[in-house]
Amino acid sequence: MVGKATQPPRIGADLTKALRAWVDPNGMRAHDTRLNLPMIDHRSPSPMYPYSLGIEYSMRLIQTAVILSTFLCFLIDAGTIPAEHRKRHDGEDNGVEERRLESWKKGMRRPGHWRGKKEGMDKYFNEPGGSELGNHYDSRYHHGIQDYADRKDTQLHMLKAYLTFFNDNKLETWLAHGTLLGWWWNGKMLPWDWDIDTQVSGSTLAYMGKYYNNTHYKYVSKDDPPVKRTYLLDVNPASIERERGNGLNIIDARWIDTRNGLYIDITGLSETHPDDQPGVWACKNYHRYHTTDLYPMRETMYEGVIAKVPYAYDRILTQEYEEKALVLTDYEGHRWDPVVKEWLQKSDEEVAEEKEEKKAKKKEKEEKRKRAEEAKKAEEERKKGMIREKKENEKEKAKEQAAANQSQFKEIKQGMNQEPTAPAA
């Protein structure tokens, strides 16, 4: 049975009195049924007195803390705590962003502003733009557009460094999109492709963000003389959100050449709707794969380095690019040579010739289209003329028939008006 002194204190003047009675600064009572302590006479201390006294005071302090917490709750309900503290108490400003992005803070260039699931984060990776080619560089390291040879050299070593880093650190990654298509042809990059695309699982992406974000990898090739370069692994803070959101952060991470800003796009695949669509893996750019399309991964070689490709790579490629991408041997100023198994760049003369041929074919096609349209128009006019002529003939026939009917009607009427003649004797 709780005594009168154990009731929660009233707000106001009774608080101090209640607290003083609770702690009992003038000495503990001889017996406290709430703590179930032995009877103690303070005037004749027993050997247990110091211990029981310490327990009693400790329990009273704990109870006092409980009362103060209750008092604060009353103040919150009464609106006496400032608005920002009430928001934090109610969960409106509870530091979710800081906790969710804690593992990324060290490597973040700009944290952006989390504005909720619908609006998402501000764009994290930025490109200089200005042209289609300008969209393939990271703004922080961009110093101009590279020529054909420099770009191929940059992409080759960048990809080798990427695969080596991931293999050494046992991070699973695989080739995707146009990079996978290049592997299908000859195990190399498509020479006209400015994009290098790879994918990782959502769990690998989270692990990268926690342990490898903002890694500067020192690469040394096996060439003679060796090529030395530095690459940055930058994980997008928005990668923790596995839905597309506002579409500004569909790229989850990048492997960036710090010399010029060219990069490899890394996107994560996750089962975003395991309840409704189990076994369906999706990225933020609406690419979807079944588990059986991806696993078990196939180990292969790409540009002389160990790499992985999805199990059903042929089905993935035909779904994304259609079958023509697997048979077309002339594309983007390159021609497939089946002897050397390489995409060879055409000479300027060949490209100019092909442009003229395309121009002539286009002109011929346009003229043919015009002739077809003129013939079609003439045929439509002929049909319209025939229809008009037919209608006119029908009208003439109708008039003639009406005139004949009228003449016949008159004759009948005249015959009916004549007097009948007597029969001959």
C-alpha angles and dihedrals in degrees: 000000000000113000127227093265092059095065115111109268121254118244113258132020095000093063097080093044091049093049092048090050091047097052093036097210092188093066137294122281117254093253135017116194091192093063093034091224123161122265109275127188107203090203091060106035117203126208089262093055100094092049097045090045091055092048091049094051092045092053092047091052091051090050090049090054090052090052092050090051090052089049091053090051089054090051091051091051089048091053095241095128116083118265096249091056091047089053091052090047092049093049097250094117105019101142096259092147093053093049095045093049096037094109091051100047096092094058101035118118095191122001095207121204122288107223102173136279096292098051097030127189129322116266108284105188113054131192128199093235119183091133141015091268092050090064090068096068133077110240094225094063103025116126102160142309115301124226124245098270096044092048093052091048092048093049094046096055092037091057093044091051091048095051092043092051093048093045093048092050094042093240112154115231134153140195119267143183115346092359089058089048090054089052090052092057101046112332092266140096120278102254094222095048116104091184125082110189130190134166137212134184120263091250092052089048091054091047091051091051092051101043110016107031114130091015114162106208118203107215125197117180126215092239124117106266093025121237114233121198142150125231130191123217104207119182117202112236087220090064089091087072107075097191124084094247112174093347095244096109107041089132108078100190143352138213103213132194102225092205097067111356100251110144149185116239114228119195128183126226120212139169093248094176107029093161098052099026110024115187094020114123120197140181126207092264096065097260109142131189136179120235089245089056091057108031140102090031118224117232114220143145125270121182088343095306129105109260140163131234130187117271096242095040093149093056091045092052096047091048092051102036105014123235095290090074088064096050107029108107101182118062142142097352094314134104126205113238109202092194098060092022093230138123102240122203114237121236121253089253091053092048091049090048092050091049090054091047091049090047092051092046090049091050092048091048091050092050091047089051091050092049090049091050091049091048090048091049092049091049090050090050090049091051091047089051091050090050091049092048091049091050091049091050090050090051092051091049090048090052092048091048091048091050092048091048091050093049091049090049091053092050092051091048092050091050091053092052095054118098115247115250123230116255116255117260 
